[in-house]
XYZ file of C-alpha atoms in Angstrom:
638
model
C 0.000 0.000 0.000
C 1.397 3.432 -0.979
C 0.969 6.463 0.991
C -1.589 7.735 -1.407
C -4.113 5.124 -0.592
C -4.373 5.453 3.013
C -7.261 7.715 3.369
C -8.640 8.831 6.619
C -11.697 10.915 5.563
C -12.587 14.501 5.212
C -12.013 15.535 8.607
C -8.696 13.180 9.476
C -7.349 14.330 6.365
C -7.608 18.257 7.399
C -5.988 17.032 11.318
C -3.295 15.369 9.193
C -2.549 18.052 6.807
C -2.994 21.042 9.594
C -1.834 20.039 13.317
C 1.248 20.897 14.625
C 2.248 18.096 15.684
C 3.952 15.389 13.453
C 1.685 13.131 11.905
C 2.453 10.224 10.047
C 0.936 6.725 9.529
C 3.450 3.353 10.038
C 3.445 -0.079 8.497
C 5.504 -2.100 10.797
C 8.412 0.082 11.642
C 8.064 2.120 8.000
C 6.389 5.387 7.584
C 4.249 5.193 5.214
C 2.558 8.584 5.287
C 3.984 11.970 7.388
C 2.807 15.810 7.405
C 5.051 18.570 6.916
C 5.637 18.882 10.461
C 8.360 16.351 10.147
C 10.536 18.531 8.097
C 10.174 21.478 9.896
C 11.396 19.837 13.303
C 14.023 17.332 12.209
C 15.286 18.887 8.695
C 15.062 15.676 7.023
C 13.158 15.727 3.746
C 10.405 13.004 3.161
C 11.826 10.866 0.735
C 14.592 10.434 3.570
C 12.235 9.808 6.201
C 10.273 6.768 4.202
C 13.310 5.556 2.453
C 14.295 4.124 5.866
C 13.072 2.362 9.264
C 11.775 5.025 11.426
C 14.339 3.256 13.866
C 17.246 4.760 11.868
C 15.829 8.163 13.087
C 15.465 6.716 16.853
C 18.403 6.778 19.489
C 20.214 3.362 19.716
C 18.901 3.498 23.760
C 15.097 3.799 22.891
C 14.612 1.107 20.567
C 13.990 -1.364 22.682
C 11.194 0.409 24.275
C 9.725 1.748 20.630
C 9.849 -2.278 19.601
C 7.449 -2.676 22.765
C 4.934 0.074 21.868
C 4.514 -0.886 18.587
C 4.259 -4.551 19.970
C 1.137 -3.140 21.786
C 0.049 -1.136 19.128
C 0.004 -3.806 16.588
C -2.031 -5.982 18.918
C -4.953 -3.804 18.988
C -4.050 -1.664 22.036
C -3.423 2.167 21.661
C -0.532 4.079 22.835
C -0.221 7.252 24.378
C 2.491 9.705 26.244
C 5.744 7.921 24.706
C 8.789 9.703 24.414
C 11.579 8.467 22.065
C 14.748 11.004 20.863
C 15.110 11.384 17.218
C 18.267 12.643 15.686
C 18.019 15.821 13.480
C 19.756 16.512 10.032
C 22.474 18.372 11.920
C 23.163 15.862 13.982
C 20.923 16.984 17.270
C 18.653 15.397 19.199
C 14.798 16.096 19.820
C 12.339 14.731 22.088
C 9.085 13.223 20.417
C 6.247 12.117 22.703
C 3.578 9.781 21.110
C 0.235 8.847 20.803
C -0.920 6.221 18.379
C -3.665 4.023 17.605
C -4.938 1.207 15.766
C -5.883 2.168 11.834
C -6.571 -0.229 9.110
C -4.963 -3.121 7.460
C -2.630 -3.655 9.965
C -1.821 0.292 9.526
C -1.800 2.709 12.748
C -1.495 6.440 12.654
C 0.299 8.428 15.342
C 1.205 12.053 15.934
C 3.720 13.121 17.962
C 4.686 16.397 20.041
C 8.139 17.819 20.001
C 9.203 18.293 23.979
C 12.614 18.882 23.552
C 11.862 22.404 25.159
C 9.912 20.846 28.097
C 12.751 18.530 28.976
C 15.408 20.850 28.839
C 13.374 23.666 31.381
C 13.024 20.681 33.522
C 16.652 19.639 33.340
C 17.615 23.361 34.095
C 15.284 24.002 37.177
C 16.851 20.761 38.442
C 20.143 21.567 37.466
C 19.616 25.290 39.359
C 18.147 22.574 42.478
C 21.688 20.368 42.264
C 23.660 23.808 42.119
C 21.985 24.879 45.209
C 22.866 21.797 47.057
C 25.950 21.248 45.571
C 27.183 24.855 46.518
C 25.734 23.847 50.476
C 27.176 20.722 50.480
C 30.757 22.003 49.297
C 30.790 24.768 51.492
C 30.417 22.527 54.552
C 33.033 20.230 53.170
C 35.317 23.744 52.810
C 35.416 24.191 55.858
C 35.832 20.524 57.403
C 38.452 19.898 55.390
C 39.745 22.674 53.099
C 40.997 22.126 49.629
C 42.002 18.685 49.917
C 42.422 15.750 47.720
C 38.775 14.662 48.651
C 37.238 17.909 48.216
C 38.086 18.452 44.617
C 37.548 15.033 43.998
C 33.916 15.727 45.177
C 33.668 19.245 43.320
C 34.464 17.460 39.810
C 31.988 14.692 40.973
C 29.481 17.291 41.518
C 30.136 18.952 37.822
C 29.947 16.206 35.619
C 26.595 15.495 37.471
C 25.323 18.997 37.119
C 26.198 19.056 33.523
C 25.469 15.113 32.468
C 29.176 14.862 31.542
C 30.999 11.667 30.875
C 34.762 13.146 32.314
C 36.533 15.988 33.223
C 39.287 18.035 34.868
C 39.566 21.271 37.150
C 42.884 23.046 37.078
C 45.064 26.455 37.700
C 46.711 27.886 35.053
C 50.551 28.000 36.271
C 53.565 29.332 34.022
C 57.207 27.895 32.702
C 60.082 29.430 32.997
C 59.689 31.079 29.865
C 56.623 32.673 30.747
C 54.318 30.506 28.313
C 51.265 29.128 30.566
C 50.344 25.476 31.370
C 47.606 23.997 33.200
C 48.141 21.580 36.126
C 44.806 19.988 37.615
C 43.775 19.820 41.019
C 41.696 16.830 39.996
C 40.853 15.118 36.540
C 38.669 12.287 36.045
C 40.703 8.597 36.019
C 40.253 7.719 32.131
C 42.962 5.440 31.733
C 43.207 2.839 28.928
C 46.660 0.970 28.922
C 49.167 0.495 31.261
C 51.642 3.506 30.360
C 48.152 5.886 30.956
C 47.383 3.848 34.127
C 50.915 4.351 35.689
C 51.401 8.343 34.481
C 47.943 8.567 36.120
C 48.718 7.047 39.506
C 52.175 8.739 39.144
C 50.709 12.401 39.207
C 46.894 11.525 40.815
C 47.698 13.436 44.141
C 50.347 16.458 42.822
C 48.269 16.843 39.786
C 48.693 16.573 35.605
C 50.462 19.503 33.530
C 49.348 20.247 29.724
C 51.989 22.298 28.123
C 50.687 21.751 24.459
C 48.642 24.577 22.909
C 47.859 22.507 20.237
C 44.507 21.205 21.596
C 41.218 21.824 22.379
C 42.741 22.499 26.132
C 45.438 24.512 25.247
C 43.047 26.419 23.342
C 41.892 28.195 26.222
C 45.065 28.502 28.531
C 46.526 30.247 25.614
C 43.944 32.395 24.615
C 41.675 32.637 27.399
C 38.647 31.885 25.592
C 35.528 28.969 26.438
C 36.151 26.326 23.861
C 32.451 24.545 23.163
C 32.451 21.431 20.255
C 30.195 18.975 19.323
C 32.187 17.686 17.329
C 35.372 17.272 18.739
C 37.296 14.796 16.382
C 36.739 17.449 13.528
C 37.436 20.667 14.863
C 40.556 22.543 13.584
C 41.731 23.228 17.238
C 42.408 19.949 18.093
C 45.517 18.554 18.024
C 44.209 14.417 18.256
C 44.501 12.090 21.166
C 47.302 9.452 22.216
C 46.520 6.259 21.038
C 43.384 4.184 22.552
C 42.257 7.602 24.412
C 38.915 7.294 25.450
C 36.597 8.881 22.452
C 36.308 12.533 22.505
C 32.939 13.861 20.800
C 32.213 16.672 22.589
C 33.893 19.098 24.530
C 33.671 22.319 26.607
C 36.506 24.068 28.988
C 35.378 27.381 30.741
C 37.752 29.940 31.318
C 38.302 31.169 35.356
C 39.368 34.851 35.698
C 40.507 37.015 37.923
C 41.764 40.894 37.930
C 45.133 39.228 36.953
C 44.015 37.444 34.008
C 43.392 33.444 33.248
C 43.769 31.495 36.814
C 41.932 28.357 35.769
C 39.679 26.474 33.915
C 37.127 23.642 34.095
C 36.873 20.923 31.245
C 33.986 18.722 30.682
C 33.414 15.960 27.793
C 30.894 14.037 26.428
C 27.656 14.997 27.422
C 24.908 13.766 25.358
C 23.304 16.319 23.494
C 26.255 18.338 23.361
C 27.286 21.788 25.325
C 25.905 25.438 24.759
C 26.387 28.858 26.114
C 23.124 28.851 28.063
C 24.022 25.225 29.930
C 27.520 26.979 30.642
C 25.402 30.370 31.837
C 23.177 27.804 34.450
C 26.014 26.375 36.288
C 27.683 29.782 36.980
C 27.196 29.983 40.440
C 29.294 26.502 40.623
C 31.924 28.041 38.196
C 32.063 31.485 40.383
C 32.876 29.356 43.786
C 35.593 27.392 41.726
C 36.704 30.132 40.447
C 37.405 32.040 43.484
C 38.553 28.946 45.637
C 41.224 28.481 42.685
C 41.926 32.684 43.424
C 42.379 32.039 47.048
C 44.722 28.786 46.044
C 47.035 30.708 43.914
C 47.230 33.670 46.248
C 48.245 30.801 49.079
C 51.085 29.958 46.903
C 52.666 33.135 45.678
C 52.519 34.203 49.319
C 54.179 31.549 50.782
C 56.585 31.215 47.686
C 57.449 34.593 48.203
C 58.261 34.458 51.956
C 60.811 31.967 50.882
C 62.340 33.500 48.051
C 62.638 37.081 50.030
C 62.940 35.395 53.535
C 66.445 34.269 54.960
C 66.972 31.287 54.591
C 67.826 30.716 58.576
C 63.981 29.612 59.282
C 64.413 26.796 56.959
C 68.037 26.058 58.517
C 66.611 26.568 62.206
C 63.918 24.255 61.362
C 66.465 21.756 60.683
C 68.386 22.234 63.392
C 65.569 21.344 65.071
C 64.682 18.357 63.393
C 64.591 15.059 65.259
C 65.940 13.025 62.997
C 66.675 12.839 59.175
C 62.921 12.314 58.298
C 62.279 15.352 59.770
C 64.896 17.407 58.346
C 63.910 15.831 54.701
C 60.130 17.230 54.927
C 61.864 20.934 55.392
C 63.949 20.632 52.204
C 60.501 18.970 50.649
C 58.349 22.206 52.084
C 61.161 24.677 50.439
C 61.222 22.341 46.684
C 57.163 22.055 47.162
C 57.207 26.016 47.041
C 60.059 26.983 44.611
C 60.112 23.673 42.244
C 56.737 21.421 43.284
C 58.090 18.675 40.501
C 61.852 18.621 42.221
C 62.823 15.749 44.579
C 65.376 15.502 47.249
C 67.017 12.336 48.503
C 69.902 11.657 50.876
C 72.214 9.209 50.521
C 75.139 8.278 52.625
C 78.425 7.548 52.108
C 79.582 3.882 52.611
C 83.457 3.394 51.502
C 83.262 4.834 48.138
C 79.533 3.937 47.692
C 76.980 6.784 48.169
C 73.927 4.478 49.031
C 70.422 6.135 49.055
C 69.001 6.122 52.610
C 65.157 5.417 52.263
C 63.670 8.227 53.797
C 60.069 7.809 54.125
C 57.379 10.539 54.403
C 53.983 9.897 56.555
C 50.731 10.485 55.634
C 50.798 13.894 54.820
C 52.975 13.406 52.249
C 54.544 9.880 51.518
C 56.925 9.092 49.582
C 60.226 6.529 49.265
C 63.332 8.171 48.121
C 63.241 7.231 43.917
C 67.151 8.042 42.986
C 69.358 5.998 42.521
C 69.928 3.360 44.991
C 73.716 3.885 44.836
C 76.380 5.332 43.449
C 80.229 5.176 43.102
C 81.588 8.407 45.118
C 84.082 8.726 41.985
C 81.738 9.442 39.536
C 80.219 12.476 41.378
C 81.724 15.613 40.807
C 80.091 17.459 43.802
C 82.068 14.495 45.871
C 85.203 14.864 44.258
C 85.435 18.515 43.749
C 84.224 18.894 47.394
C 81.774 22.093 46.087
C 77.861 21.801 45.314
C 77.710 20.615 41.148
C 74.305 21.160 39.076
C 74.042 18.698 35.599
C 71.556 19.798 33.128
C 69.976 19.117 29.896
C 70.482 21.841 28.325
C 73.985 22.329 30.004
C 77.668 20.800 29.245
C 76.803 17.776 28.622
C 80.783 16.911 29.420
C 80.634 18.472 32.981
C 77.319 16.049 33.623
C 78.098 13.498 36.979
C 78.132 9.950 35.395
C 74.791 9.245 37.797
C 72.642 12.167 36.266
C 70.106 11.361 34.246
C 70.371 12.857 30.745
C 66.657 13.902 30.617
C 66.246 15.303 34.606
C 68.547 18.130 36.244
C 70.472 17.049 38.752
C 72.186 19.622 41.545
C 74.498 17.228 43.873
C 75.639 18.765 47.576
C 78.185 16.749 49.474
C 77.092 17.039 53.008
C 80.245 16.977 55.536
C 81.758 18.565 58.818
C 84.962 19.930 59.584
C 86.167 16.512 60.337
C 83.626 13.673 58.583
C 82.078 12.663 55.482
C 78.756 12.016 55.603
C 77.126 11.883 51.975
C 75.438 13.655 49.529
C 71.972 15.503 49.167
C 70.903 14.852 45.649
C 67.961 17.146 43.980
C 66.142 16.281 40.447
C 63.924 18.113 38.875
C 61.972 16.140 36.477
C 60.590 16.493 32.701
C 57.328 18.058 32.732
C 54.585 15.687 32.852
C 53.062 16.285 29.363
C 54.651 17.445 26.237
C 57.257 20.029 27.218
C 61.141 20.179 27.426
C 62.993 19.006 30.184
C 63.974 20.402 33.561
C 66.634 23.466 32.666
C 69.548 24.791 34.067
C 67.831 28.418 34.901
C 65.757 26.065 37.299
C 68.680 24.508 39.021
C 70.579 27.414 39.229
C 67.881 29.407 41.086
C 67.731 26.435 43.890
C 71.752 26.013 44.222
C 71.914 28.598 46.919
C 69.205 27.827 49.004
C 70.574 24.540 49.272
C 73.872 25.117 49.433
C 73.047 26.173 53.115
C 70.491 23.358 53.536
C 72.665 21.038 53.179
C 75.332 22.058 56.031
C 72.080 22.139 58.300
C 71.846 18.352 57.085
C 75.231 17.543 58.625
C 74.104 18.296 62.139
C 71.274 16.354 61.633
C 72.954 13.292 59.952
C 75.067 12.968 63.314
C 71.982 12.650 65.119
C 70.118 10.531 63.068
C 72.506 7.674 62.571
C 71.851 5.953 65.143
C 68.191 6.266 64.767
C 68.163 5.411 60.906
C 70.306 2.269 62.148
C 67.604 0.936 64.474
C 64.960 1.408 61.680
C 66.267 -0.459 58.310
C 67.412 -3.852 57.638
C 70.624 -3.902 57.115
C 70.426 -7.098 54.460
C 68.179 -5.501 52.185
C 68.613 -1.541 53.052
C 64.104 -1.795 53.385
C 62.300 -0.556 57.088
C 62.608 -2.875 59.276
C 59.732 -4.288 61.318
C 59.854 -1.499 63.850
C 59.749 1.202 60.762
C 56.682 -0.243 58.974
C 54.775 -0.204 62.119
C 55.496 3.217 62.845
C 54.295 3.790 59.343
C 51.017 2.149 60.213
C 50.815 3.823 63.510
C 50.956 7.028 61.529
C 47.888 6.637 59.630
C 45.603 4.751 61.894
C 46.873 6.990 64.699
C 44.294 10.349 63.447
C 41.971 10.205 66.011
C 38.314 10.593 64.114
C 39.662 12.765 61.490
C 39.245 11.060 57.725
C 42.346 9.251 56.306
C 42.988 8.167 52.825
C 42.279 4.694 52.541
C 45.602 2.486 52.274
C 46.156 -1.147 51.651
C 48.953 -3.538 53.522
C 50.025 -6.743 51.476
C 51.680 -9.469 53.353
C 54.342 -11.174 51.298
C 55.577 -15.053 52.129
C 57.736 -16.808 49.880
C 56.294 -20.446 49.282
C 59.871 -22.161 48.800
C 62.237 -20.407 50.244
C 64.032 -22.770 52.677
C 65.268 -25.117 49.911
C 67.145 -22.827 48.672
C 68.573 -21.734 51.640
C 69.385 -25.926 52.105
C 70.775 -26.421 48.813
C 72.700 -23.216 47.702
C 73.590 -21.400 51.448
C 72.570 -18.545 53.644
C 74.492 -16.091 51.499
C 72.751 -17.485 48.363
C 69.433 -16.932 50.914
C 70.640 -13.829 51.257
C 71.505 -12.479 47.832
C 67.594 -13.482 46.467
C 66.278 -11.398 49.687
C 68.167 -8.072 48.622
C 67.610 -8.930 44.737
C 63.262 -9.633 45.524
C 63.568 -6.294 47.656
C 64.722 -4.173 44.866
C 62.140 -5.850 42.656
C 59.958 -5.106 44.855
C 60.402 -1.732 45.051
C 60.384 -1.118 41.503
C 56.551 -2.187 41.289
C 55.358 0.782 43.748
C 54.743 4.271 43.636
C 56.866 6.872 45.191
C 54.793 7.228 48.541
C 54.282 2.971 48.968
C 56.515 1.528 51.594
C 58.123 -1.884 51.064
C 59.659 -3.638 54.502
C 61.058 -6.719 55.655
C 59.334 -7.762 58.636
C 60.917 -11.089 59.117
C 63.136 -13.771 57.806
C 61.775 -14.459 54.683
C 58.370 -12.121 54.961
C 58.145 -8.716 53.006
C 55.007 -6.054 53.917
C 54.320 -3.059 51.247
C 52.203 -0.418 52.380
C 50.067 0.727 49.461
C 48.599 4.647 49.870
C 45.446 5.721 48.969
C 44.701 2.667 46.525
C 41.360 1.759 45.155
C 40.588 -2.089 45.561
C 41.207 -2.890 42.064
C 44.396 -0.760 41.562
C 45.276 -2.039 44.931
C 44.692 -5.759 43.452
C 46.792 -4.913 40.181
C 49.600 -3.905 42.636
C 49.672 -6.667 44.559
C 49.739 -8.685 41.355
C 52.710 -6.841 40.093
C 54.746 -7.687 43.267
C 53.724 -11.027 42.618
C 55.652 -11.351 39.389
C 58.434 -9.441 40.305
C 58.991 -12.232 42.792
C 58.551 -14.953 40.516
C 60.729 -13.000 38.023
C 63.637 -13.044 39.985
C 66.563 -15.123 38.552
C 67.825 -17.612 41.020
C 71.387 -19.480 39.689
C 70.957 -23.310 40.584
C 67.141 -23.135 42.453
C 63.820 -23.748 41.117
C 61.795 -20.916 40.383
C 61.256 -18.350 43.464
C 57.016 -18.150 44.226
C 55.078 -15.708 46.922
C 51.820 -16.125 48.463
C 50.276 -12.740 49.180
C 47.094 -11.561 51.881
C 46.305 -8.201 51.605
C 43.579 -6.009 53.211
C 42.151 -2.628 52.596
C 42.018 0.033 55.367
C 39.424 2.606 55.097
C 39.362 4.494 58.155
C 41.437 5.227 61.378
C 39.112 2.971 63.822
C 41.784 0.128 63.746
C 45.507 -0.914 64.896
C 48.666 -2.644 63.329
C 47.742 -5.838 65.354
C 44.066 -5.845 63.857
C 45.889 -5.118 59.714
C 48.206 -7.901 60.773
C 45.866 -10.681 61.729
C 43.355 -9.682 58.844
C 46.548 -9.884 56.015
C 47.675 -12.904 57.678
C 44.444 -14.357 57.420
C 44.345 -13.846 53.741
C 47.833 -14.987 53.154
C 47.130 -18.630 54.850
C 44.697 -18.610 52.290
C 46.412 -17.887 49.933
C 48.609 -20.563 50.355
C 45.763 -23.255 51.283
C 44.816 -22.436 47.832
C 47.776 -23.298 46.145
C 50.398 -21.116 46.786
C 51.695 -18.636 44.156
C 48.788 -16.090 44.215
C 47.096 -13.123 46.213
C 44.419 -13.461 48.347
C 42.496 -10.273 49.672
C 40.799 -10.394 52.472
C 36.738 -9.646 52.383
C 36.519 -7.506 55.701
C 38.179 -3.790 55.417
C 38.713 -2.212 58.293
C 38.550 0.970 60.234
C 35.553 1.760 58.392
């Protein structure tokens, strides 16, 4: 039957010709028959609409439900009040609620009311309701627990919900050496896809990711301080592509935060169905605004307090030193003075053992941990600063023949020898790394502008290296150079030991080896020996910088994992795993680990309580054949 046969009558035909709603008739899932009305609201022209199933038209989400109406419809039952989204010529979407009934020869006619309007006033007044408990609800977590981690984590939460957004970022806009500016986030949404993504992710989750390249829909706006808004992101001239297997990218928008001073920061959200305007942008403003001046109040915080210590004398830092406690102590200074004048820069200590320089771990606590990540150690000989007896700086971009053998080509590298009157003691290294994304390496402008400062730094370290000696000695193993027992406890004791407050949630692994006493049989304690130092440095090349690996007993390794989810926290524990089982032994069969683990998610617990729980697991892990992790069900402290 052709549309010029169905024939509704005098009165039908004048409804069908006149309302202004769409009309049409359907065979099946065909149209058959529409009214102008069609045209006008989707731009499609009517031999495209009844060249092809009315499905092709339909969102991929509703047709299931349109298959069930019609399913009704077609068994004599009409339909009424059904909304389905159809896609317009330009690629938009538009609400269509239905009515239909029952017409003849197994025809039914239908007319349909465009609501796109209707839906989006209701989405607004709701999203102008979420604002108004979003701003509530942030302000009370302002002041519980200022701008931490958790709070931005909860303010990009908040946006992507307000604004139906797949992922996102919030950032400051900071600036190089050179002047040219950069973002670095405060929080962006966890979108990895391989393993490289996964690990520059976890790398960078708590001090944030920098974007250096202008070439991109991002660097669109920290360059020229303008909103970027595409729907049709792939396509659009200002973007410079993605790494390979990135997430897709359809749609975009970044809003530009300013202050008197210019660009400060900038919100990006992706992927919101239906794409991004100026008047969805206009509706969350009052979320923008309170971003926008917490990000204000942010960088104010830091050019303060960078500019007490780059116009300050350097005796507070020094005195603060001095009155360190031990070298952990004295180590968080130097980290407080690199956090303020070079936040990527990283200090480690290493002291001086014959003619080896061997890195002492020096581990942070909760409010900032971190395991010393230069080199283990290195030959005294090859170190100019140790040699020459004077403070030496190799960088990229400097002579590459006055570079210490140890420096990394790509990182610059300032070396201090720290000594007395009378002793050696070692050497305070400091690298400042490549920039996260895209942009050249650490320079010798940088390094140069530090050398001073720590120049006097480091003779306040020699005071404190006397004093810590003994201390650092009663804390490590001396096999493998790891915390001892008494050090990963006090690590625990750290975190647990917050009263009520909130902690990050943290993970502790137990580690057993399943055959190690054979080989300590068959090839010798010193063979025993050798495997223990050679799984502890594997060991420690799975983790992050602020994990904690230990040896806690003859043969039984902990690692402290910070601020893990349970599955990133399971991929871990895996990776330690295989390290173990990786590790070359000359004459033995191959080296296995069982592993119980057990997630900690609040401070209502104790090191005995982690203990039994990981132990727990790691029994059954090795009732359950050996050579695996087990993770224990019940997390604690919650």
């Amino acid at each position: 039957m052709s549309p010029n046969d169905t024939n509704f009558g005098p009165l039908a035909e004048r409804f069908f010709e006149q309302t202004l709603d769409l009309a049409c008739v359907i065979n099946g899932e065909r149209v058959v028959r529409i009214n102008a009305r069609w045209g006008e609201v989707l731009g499609w022209t009517d031999d495209q609409l009844l060249g092809s199933p009315f499905l092709d038209f339909i969102h991929a989400d509703d047709h299931e439900a349109m298959l069930e109406q019609l399913a009704v419809l077609y068994a004599g039952e009409p339909i009424s009040s059904f909304e389905a989204r159809y896609t317009t010529v330009d690629g938009d979407w538009r609400v269509i609620s239905w009515s239909a009934i029952p017409f003849e020869s197994g025809l039914a006619m239908a007319s349909g009311r465009d609501v796109t309007d209707e839906h989006e006033t209701k989405a607004a007044l709701d999203r102008h309701d979420g604002i108004a408990t979003t701003l509530i609800q942030l302000q009370t977590d302002y002041i519980e627990m200022g701008t931490s981690r958790a709070w931005w984590d909860r303010a990009l939460a908040n946006l992507l919900a307000l604004t139906e957004s797949e992922y996102g970022f919030i950032g400051r806009v900071e600036h190089d050496d050179k002047g040219a500016p950069y973002l670095a986030t405060y929080v962006i949404t966890d979108i990895a896809w391989n393993a490289w993504s996964r690990e520059l992710y976890d790398s960078f989750a708590e001090s944030g990711l920098e974007f250096h390249d202008p070439n991109t829909l991002l660097g669109a706006t920290f360059t020229t301080g303008n909103a970027v808004i595409t729907d049709d992101a792939p396509n659009d001239p200002r973007a410079g592509g993605l790494p390979a297997g990135h997430p897709p990218l359809q749609r975009y928008a970044s809003i530009p935060l300013k202050s008197e001073d210019g660009l400060i920061g900038m919100l990006g959200i992706a992927n919101r169905e239906g794409g991004y305007s100026a008047k969805l942008i206009a509706e969350i403003e009052p979320l923008v605004a309170v971003l926008r001046h917490i990000i204000a109040r942010d960088i104010t915080t830091r050019r303060n307090a960078k500019l007490v210590f780059e116009t300050a004398s350097t005796a507070e830092a020094v005195r603060a030193i001095f009155d360190s406690t031990d070298m952990l102590a004295a180590m968080r200074v130097i980290d407080r003075v690199l956090m303020l004048m070079e936040p990527t820069a990283q200090a480690d200590f290493l002291t001086l053992d014959d003619d080896q320089l061997v890195l002492i771990p020096v581990y942070r606590g909760a409010d900032g941990a971190r395991q010393g990540a230069g080199s283990a150690s290195i030959d005294r000989r090859t170190c100019r600063a140790m040699t020459l007896g004077t403070a030496h700086l190799s960088a990229p971009d400097g002579d590459a023949d006055s570079h210490c053998a140890h420096a990394l080509p790509e990182r610059t590298t300032i070396c201090l020898p720290v000594y007395s009157a009378t002793e050696e003691f070692g050497l305070l290294t400091v690298t400042i790394p490549p920039s996260t994304v895209g942009t050249p390496p650490g320079s010798e402008q940088a390094g140069a502008r530090l050398l001073p400062r720590l120049e006097r730094l480091a003779t306040a370290l020699a005071e404190i290296t006397v004093r810590s000696n003994l201390s650092h000695l009663s804390l490590t193993d001396p096999l493998t150079g790891l915390p001892n027992r008494a050090a990963f406890i006090q690590a625990i004791n750290r975190l647990v030991g917050v009263g009520d407050r909130q902690i990050r949630p943290f993970s502790v692994v137990l580690i057993d080896f399943d055959n190690f006493k054979p080989i300590n049989d068959s090839l010798g304690h010193q063979a025993g020996d050798e495997v223990l130092i050679a799984v502890g440095n594997a060991m420690a090349k799975t983790l992050r910088q602020d994990d904690i690996a230990a040896r806690i007993g003859g043969d039984e390794f902990a690692v402290l994992l910070q601020g893990r989810k349970p599955n990133q926290m399971s991929a871990t524990a895996e990776r330690i795993r295989a390290a173990i089982s990786a590790t070359k032994i000359a004459g033995a069969e191959k080296l296995t680990a069982s592993l119980g683990a057990v997630l900690v998610e609040g401070a209502a617990t104790s090191w005995e309580e982690i203990y039994r729980t990981a132990d727990l697991a790691l029994y059954a892990a090795k009732h359950e054949g050996r050579d695996r992790l087990k993770i224990s069900e019940q997390r604690l402290g919650g």
